[in-house]
PDB file of C-alpha atoms in Angstrom:
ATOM      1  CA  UNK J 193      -4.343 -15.180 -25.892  1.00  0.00           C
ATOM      2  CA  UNK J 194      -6.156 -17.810 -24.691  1.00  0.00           C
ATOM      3  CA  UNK J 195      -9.364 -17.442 -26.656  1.00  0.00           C
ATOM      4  CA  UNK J 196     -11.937 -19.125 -24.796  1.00  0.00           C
ATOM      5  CA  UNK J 197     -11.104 -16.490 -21.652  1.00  0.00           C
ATOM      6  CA  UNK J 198     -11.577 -14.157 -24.507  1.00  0.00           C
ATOM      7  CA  UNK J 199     -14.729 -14.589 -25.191  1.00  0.00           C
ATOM      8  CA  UNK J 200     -16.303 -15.001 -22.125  1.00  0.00           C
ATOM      9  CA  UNK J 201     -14.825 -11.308 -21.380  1.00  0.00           C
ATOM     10  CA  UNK J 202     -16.210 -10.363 -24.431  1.00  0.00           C
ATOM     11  CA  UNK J 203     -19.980 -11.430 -23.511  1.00  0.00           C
ATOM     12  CA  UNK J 204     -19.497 -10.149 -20.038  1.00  0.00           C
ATOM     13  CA  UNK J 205     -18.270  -6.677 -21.379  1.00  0.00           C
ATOM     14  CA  UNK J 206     -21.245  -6.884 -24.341  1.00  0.00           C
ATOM     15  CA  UNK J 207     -23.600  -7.492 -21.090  1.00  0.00           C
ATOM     16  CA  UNK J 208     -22.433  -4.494 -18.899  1.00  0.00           C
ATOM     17  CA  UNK J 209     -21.191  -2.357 -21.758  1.00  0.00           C
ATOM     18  CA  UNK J 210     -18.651  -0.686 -18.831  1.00  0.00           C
ATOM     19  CA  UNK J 211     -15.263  -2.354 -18.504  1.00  0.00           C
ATOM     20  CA  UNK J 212     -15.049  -1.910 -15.119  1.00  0.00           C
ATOM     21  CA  UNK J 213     -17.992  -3.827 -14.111  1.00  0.00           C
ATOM     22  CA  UNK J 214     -17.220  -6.492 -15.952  1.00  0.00           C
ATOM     23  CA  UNK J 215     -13.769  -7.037 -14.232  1.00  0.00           C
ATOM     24  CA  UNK J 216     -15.389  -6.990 -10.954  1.00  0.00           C
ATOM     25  CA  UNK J 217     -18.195  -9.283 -12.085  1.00  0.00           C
ATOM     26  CA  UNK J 218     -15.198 -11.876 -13.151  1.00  0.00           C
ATOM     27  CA  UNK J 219     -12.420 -10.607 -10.660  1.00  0.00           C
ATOM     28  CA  UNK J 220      -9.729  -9.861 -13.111  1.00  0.00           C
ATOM     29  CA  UNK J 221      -8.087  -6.246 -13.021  1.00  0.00           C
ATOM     30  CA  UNK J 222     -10.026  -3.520 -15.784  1.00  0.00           C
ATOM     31  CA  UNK J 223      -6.427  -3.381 -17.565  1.00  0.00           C
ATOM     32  CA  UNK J 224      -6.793  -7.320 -18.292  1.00  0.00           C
ATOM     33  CA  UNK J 225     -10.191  -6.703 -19.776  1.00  0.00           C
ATOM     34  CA  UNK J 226      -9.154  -3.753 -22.501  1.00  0.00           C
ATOM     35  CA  UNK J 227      -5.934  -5.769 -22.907  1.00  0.00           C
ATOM     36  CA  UNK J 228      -7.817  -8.792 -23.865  1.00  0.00           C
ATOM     37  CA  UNK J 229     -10.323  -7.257 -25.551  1.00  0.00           C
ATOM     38  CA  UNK J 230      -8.043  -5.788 -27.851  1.00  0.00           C
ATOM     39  CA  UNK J 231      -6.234  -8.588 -28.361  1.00  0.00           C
ATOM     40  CA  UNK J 232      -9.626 -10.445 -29.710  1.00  0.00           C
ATOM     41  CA  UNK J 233     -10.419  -7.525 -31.537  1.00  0.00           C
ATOM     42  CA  UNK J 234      -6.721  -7.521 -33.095  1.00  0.00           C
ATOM     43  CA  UNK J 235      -7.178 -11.216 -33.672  1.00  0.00           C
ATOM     44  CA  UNK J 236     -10.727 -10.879 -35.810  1.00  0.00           C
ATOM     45  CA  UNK J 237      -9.515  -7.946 -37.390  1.00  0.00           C
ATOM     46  CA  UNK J 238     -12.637  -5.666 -36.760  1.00  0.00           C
ATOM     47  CA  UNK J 239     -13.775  -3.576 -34.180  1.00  0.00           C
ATOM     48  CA  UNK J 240     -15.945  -5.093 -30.990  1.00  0.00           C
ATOM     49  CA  UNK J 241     -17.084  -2.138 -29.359  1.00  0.00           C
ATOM     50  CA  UNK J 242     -17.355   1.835 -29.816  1.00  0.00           C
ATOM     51  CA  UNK J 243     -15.584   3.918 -26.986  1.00  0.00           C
ATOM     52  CA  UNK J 244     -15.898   7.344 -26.245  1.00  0.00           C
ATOM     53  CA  UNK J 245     -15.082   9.372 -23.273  1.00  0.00           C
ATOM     54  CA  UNK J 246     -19.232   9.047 -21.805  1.00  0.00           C
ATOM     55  CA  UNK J 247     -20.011   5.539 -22.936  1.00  0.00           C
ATOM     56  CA  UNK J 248     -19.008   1.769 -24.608  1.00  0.00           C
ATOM     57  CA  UNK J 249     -21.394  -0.060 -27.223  1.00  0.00           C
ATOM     58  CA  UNK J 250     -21.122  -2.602 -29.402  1.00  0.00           C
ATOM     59  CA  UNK J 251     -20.076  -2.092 -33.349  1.00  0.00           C
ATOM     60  CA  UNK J 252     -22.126  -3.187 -35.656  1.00  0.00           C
ATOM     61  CA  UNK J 253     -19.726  -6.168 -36.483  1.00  0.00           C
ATOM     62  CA  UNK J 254     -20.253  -6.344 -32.696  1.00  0.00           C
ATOM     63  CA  UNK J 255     -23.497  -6.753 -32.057  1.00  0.00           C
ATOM     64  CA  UNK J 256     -23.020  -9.888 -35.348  1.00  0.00           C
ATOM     65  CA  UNK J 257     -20.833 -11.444 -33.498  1.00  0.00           C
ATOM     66  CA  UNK J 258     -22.371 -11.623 -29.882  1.00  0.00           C
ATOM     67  CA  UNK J 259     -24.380 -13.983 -30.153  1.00  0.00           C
ATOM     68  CA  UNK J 260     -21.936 -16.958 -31.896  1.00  0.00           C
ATOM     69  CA  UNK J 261     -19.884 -15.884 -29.182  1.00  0.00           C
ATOM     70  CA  UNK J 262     -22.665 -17.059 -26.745  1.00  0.00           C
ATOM     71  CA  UNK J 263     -23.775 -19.620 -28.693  1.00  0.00           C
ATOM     72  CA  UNK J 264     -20.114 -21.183 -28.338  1.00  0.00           C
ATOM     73  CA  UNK J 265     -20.035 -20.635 -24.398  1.00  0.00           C
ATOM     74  CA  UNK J 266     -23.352 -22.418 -24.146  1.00  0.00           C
ATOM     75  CA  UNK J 267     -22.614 -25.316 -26.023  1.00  0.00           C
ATOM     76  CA  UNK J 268     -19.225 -25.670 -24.091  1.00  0.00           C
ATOM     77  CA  UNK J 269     -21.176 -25.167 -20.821  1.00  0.00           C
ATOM     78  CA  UNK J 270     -23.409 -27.906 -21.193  1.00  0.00           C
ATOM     79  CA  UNK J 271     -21.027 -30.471 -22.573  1.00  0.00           C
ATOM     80  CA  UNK J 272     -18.752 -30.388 -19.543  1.00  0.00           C
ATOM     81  CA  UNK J 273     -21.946 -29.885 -17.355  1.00  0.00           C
ATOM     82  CA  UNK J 274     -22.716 -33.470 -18.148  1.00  0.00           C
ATOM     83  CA  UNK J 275     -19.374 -34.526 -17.233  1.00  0.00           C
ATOM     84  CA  UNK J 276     -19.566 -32.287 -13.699  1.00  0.00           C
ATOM     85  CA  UNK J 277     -23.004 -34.056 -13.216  1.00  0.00           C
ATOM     86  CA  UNK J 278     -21.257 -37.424 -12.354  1.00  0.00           C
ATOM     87  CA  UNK J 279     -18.882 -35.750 -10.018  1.00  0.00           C
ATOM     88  CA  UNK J 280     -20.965 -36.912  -6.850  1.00  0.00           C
ATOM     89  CA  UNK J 281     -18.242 -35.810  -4.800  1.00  0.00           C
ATOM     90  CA  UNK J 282     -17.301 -32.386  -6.169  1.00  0.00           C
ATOM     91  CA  UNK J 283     -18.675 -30.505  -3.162  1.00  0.00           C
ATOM     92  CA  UNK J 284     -17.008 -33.045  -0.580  1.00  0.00           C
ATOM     93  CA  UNK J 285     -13.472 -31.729   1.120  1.00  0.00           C
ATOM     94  CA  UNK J 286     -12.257 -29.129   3.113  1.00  0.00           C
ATOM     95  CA  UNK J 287     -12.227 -25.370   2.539  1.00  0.00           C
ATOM     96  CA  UNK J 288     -10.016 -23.447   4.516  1.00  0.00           C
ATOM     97  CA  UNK J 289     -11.180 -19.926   5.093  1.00  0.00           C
ATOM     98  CA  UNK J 290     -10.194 -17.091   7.172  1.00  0.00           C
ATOM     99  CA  UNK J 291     -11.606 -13.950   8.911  1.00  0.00           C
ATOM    100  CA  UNK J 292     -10.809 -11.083  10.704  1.00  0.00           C
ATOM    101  CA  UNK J 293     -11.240 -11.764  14.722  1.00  0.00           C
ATOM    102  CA  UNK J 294     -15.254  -9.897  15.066  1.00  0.00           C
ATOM    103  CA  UNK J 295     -18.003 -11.223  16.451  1.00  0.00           C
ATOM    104  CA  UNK J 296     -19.715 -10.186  13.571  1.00  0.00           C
ATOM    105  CA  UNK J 297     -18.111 -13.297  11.294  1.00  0.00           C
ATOM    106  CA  UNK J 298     -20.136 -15.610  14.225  1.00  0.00           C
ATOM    107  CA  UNK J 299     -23.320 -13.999  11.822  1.00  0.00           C
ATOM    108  CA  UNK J 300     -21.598 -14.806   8.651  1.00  0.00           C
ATOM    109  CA  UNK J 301     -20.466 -18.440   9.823  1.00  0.00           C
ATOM    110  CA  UNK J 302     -24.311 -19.144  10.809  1.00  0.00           C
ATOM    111  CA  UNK J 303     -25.740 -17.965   7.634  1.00  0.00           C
ATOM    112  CA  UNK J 304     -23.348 -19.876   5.680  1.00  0.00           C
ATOM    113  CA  UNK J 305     -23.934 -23.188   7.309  1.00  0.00           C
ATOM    114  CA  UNK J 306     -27.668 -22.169   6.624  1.00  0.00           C
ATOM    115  CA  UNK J 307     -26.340 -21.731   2.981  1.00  0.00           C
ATOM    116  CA  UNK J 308     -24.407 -25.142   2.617  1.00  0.00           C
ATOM    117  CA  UNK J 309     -27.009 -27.480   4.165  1.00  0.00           C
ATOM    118  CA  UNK J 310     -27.301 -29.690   0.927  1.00  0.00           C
ATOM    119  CA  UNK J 311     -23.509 -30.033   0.705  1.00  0.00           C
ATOM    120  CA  UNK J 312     -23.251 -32.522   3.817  1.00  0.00           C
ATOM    121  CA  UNK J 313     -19.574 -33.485   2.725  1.00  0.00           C
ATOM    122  CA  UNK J 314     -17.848 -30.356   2.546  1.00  0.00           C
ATOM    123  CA  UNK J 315     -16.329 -29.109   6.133  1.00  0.00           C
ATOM    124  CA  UNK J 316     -15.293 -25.642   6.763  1.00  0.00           C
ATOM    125  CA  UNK J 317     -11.255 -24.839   8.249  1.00  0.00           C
ATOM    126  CA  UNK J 318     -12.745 -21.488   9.937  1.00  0.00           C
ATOM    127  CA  UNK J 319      -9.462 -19.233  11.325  1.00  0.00           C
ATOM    128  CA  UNK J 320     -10.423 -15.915  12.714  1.00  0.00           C
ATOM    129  CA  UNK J 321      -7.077 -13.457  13.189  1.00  0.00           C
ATOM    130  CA  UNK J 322      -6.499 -10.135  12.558  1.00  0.00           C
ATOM    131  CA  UNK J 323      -3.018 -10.726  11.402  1.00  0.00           C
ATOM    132  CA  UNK J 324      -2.659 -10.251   7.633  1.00  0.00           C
ATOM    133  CA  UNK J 325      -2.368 -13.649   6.372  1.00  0.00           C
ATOM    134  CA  UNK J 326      -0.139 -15.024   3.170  1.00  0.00           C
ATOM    135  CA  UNK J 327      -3.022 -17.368   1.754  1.00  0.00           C
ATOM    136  CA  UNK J 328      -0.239 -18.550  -0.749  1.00  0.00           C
ATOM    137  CA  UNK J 329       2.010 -20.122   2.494  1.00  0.00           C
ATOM    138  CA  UNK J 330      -1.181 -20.606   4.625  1.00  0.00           C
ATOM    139  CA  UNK J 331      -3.450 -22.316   2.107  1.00  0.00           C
ATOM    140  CA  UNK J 332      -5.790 -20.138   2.569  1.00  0.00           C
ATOM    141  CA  UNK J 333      -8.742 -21.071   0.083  1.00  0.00           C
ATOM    142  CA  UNK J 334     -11.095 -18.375   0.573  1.00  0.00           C
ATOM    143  CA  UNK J 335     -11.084 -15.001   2.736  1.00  0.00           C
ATOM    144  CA  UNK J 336     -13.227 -12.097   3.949  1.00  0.00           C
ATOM    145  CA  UNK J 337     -11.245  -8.423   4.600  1.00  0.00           C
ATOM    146  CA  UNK J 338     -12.093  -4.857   5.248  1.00  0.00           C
ATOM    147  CA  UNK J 339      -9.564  -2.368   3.755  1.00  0.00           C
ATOM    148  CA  UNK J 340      -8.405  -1.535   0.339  1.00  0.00           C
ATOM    149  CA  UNK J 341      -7.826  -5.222  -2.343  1.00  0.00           C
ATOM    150  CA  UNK J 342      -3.596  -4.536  -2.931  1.00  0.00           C
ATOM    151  CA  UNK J 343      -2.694  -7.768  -3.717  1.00  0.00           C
ATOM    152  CA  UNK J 344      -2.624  -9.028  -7.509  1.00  0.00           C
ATOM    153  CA  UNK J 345      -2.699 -12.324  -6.588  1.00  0.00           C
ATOM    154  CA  UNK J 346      -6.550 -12.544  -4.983  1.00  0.00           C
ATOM    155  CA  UNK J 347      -9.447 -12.680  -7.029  1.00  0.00           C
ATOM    156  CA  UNK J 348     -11.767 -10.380  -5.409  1.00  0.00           C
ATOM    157  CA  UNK J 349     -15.285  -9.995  -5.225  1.00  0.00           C
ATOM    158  CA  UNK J 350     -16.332  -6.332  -3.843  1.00  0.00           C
ATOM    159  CA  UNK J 351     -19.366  -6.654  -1.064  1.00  0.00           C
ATOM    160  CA  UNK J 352     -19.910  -3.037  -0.155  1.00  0.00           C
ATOM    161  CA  UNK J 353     -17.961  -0.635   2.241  1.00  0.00           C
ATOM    162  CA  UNK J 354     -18.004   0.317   5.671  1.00  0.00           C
ATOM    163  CA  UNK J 355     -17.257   2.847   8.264  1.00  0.00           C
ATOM    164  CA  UNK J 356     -15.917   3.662  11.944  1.00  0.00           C
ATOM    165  CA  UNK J 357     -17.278   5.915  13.983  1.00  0.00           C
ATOM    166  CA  UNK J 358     -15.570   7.916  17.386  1.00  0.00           C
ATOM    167  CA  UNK J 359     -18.082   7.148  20.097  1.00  0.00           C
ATOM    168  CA  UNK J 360     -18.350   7.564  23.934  1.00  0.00           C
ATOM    169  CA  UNK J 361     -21.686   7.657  27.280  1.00  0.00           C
ATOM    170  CA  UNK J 362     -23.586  10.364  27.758  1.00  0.00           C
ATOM    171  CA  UNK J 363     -22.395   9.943  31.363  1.00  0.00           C
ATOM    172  CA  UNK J 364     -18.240  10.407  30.088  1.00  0.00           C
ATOM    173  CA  UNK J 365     -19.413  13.495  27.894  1.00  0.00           C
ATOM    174  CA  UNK J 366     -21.390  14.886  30.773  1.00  0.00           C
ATOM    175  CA  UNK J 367     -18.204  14.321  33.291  1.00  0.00           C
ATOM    176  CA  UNK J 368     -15.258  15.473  30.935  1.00  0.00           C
ATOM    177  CA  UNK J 369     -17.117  17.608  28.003  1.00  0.00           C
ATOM    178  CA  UNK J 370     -17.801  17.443  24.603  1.00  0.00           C
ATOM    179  CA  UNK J 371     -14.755  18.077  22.684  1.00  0.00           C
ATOM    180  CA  UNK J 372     -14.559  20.588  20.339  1.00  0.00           C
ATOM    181  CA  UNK J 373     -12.166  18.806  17.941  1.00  0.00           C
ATOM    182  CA  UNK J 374     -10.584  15.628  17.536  1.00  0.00           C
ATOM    183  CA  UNK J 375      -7.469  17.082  18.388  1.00  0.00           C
ATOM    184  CA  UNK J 376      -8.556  17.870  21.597  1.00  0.00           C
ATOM    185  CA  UNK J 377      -9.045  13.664  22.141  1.00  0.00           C
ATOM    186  CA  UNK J 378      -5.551  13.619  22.440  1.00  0.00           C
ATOM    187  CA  UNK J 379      -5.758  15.843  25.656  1.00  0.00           C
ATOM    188  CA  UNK J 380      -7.710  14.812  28.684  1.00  0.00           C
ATOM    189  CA  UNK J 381      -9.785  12.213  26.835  1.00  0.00           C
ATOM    190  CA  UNK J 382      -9.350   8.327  27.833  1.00  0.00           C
ATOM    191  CA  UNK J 383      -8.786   6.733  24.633  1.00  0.00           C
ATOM    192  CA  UNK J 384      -9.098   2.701  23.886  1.00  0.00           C
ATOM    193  CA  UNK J 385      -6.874   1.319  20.838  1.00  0.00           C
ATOM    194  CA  UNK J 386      -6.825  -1.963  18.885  1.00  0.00           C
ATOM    195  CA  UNK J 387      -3.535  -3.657  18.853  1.00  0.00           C
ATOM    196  CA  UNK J 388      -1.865  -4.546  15.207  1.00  0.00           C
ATOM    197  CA  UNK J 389      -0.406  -8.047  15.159  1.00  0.00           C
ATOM    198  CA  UNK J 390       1.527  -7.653  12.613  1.00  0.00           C
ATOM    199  CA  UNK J 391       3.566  -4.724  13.868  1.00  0.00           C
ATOM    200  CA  UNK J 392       2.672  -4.921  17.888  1.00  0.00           C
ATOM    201  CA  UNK J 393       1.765  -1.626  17.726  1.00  0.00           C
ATOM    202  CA  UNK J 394      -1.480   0.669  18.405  1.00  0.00           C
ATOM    203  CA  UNK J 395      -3.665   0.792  15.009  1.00  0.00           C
ATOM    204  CA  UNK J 396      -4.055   4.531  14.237  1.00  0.00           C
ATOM    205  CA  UNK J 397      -7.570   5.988  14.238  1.00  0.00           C
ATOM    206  CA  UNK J 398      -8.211   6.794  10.607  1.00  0.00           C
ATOM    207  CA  UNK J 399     -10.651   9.333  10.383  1.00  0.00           C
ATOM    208  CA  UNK J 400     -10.580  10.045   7.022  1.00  0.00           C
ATOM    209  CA  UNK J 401      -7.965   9.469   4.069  1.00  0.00           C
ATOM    210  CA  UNK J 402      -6.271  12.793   5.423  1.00  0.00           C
ATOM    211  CA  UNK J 403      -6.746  12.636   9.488  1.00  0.00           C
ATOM    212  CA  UNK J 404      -5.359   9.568  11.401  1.00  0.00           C
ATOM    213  CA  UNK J 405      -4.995  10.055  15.527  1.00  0.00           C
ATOM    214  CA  UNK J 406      -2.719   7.733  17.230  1.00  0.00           C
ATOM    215  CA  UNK J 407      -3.994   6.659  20.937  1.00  0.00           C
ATOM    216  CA  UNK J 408      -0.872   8.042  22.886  1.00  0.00           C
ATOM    217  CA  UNK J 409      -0.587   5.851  26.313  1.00  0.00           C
ATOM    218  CA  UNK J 410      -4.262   4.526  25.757  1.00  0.00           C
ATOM    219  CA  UNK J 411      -6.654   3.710  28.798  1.00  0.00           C
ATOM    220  CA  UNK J 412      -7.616   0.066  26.916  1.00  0.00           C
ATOM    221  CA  UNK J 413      -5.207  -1.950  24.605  1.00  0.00           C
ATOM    222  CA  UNK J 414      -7.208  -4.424  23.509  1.00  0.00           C
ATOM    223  CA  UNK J 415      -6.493  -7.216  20.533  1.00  0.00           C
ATOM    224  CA  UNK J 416     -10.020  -7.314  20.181  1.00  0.00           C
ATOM    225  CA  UNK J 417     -12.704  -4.464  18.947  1.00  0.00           C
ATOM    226  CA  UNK J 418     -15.768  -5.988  20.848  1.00  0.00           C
ATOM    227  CA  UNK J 419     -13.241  -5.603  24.160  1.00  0.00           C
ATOM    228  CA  UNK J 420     -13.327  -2.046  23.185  1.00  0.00           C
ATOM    229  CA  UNK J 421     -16.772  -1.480  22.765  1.00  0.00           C
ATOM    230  CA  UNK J 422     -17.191  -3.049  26.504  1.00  0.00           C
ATOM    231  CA  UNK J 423     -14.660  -0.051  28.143  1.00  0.00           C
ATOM    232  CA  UNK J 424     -16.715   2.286  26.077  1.00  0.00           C
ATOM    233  CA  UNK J 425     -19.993   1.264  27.121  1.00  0.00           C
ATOM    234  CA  UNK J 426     -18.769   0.923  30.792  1.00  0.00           C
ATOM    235  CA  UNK J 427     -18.212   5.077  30.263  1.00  0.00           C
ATOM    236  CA  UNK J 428     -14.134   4.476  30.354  1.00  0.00           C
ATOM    237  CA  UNK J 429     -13.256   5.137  27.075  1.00  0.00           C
ATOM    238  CA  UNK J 430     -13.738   7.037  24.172  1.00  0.00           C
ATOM    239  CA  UNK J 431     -13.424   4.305  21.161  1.00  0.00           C
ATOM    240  CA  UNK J 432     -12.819   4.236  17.130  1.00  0.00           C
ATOM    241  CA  UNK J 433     -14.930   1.248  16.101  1.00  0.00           C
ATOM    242  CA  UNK J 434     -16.766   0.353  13.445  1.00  0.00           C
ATOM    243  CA  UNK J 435     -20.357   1.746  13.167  1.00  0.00           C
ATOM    244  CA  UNK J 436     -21.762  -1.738  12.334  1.00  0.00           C
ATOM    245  CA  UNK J 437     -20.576  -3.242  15.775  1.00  0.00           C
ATOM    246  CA  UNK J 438     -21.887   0.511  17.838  1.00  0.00           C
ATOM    247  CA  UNK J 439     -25.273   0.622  15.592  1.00  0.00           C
ATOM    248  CA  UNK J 440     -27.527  -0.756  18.275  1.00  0.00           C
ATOM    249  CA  UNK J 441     -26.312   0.855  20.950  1.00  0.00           C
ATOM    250  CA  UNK J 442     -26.080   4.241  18.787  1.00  0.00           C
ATOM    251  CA  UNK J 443     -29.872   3.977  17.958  1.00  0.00           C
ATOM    252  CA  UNK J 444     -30.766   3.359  22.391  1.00  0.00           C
ATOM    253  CA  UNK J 445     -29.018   6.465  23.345  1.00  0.00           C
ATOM    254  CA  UNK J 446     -26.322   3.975  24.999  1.00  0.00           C
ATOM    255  CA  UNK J 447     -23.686   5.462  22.891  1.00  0.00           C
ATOM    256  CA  UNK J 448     -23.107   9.040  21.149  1.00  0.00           C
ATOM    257  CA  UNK J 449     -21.237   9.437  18.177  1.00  0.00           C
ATOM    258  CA  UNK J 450     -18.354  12.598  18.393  1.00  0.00           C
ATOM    259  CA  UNK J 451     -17.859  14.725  15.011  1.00  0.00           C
ATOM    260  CA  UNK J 452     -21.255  12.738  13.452  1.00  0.00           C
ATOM    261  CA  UNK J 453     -20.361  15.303  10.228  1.00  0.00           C
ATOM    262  CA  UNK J 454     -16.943  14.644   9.550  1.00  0.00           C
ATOM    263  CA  UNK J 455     -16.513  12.848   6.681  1.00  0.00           C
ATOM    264  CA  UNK J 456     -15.476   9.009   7.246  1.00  0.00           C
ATOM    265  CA  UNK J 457     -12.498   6.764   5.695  1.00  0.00           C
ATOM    266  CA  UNK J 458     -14.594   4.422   3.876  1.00  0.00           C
ATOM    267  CA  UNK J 459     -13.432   0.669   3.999  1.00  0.00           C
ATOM    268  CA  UNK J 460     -14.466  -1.693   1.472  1.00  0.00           C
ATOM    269  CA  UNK J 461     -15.640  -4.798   2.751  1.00  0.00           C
ATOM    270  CA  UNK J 462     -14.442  -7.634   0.067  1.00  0.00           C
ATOM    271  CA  UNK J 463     -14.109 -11.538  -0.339  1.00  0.00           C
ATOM    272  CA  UNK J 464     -11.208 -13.044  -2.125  1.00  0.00           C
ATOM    273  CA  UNK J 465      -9.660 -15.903  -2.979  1.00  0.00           C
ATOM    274  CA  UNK J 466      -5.694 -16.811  -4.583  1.00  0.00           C
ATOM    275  CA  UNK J 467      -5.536 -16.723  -8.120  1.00  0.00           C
ATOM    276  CA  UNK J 468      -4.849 -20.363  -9.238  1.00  0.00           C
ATOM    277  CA  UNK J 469      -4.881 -22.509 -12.464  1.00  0.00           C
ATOM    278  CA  UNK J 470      -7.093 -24.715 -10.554  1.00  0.00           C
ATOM    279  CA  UNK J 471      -9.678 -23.812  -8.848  1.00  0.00           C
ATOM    280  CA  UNK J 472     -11.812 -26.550  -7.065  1.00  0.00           C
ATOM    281  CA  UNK J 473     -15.869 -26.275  -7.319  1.00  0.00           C
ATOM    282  CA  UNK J 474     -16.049 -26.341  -3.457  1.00  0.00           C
ATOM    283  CA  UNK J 475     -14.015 -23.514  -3.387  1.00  0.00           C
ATOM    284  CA  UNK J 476     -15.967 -21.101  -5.591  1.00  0.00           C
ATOM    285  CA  UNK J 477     -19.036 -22.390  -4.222  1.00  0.00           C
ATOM    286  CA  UNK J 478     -18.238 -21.423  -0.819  1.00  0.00           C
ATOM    287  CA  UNK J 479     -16.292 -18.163  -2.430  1.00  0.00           C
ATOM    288  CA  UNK J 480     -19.950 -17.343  -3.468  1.00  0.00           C
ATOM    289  CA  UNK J 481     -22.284 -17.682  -0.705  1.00  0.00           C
ATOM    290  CA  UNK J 482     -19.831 -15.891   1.533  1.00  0.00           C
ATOM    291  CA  UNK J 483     -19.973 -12.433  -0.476  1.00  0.00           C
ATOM    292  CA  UNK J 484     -23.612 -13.491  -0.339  1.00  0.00           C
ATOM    293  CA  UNK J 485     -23.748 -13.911   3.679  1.00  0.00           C
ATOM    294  CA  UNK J 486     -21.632 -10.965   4.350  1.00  0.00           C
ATOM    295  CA  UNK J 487     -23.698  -8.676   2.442  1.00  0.00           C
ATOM    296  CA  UNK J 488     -26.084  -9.171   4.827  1.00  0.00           C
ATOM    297  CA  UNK J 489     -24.669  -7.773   7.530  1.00  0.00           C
ATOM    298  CA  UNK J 490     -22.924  -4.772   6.877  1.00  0.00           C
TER     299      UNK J 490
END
């Protein structure tokens, strides 16, 4: 057990009293934080905090030993802050950082250039692809995703979630009908579909975590979702897109939403970065401000 990483898990969890927070707030998995935690409390021989089924507080012993914990983390804080303060060039390099292909990153990219004006040495490696990459083989230093965080190897910092929506004109509603299901989209409906890179295939329309349509023979195959949105808009298509790129045009009548009630698949919109023994200041900084920028926008 390293004990250091200990205790700063310790103050974090005596901050948030809830487990789960805390590994969020420091991007470890909740099993790491009761594993260490127990460890530390195996290691002083006494009892950190009281669990119960509806809540986690400190012990008495606990709430003694909190704040020498802090004290310690402090103290070791500003000792090697004095030794990071003659790093001039700890925010100079390259970052390499990658995004899924939406116009909607073009927002992020602007706000974090806004973000990084007093780092004039660092310089941004900005790749935009939907293909799933390997950051380990690519290099990839930090990322942005929408889905569900799988891989134990990222460090990942939760932004908030988002949603798609099944929209279509007035003018294509008024011509074909309003369909009564989403089964019936599948039969006399023009449908649009984003192509997968990574299999070559049509994504599936995932309506919720139990209903996924697959666009047979779509009208629009497009390896881009703002390509979509222009065949829907045009009134050729009948598209699955993300309500964040349709807002606007949901709120000026341009576009209606079909089966508004149904309940959505909700994606969770994340930032991550590899898990590595060294992590570079640049790095985190830029790690930072991009949860920041992105939360912004969705």
């Amino acid at each position: 057990m390293n004990r250091f990483d200990a205790l700063k898990i310790f103050c974090s969890a005596a901050e948030t009293l809830q487990f789960k927070e805390t590994a969020q707030r420091l991007g470890i998995s909740p099993q790491v934080v009761t594993r260490t935690i127990g460890e530390l409390e195996r290691e002083l021989g006494e009892t950190l905090f009281q669990r119960s089924t509806r809540q986690v507080r400190l012990s008495d012993f606990g709430a003694q030993f909190l704040p020498q914990a802090q004290q310690l983390l402090y103290d070791s804080e500003r000792l090697f802050a004095a030794s990071g303060r003659e790093q001039a060039g700890e925010m100079a390099g390259v970052v390499r950082v990658a995004v899924p292909d939406m116009a909607l990153m073009e927002q992020v990219l602007a706000d974090l250039w806004t973000e990084l004006a007093d780092c004039p040495e660092l310089a941004l490696d900005w790749r935009t692809d939907l293909a799933l990459a390997d950051v380990v083989d690519e290099r990839i230093d930090v990322g942005i995703r929408f889905g569900t965080p799988e891989d134990s190897r990222l460090i990942v910092k939760r932004v908030g979630t988002a949603e798609d929506c099944i929209v279509a004109t007035p003018a294509l509603l008024a011509r074909l009908g309003m369909p009564q299901q989403w089964q019936d989209l599948q039969r006399g409906y023009p449908l649009s579909a984003l192509l997968n890179p990574n299999t070559g295939r049509a994504w599936p329309w995932y309506l919720s975590d139990a209903m996924q349509l697959v666009p047979y023979r779509p009208k629009l195959l497009a390896t881009r979702m703002e390509n979509e949105l222009v065949g829907v808009l045009a009134g050729q298509t009948v598209a699955c897109l993300p309500r964040l790129l349709c807002r606007e045009h949901l709120q000026n009548g341009a576009l209606v939403e079909l089966f508004a009630d149904a309940p959505r698949k909700q994606w969770t919109a994340y930032v991550y970065r590899p898990q590595r023994n060294i992590t570079h200041p640049r790095v985190k900084r830029v790690f930072d401000l991009l949860a920041q920028c992105l939360a912004r926008h969705i």
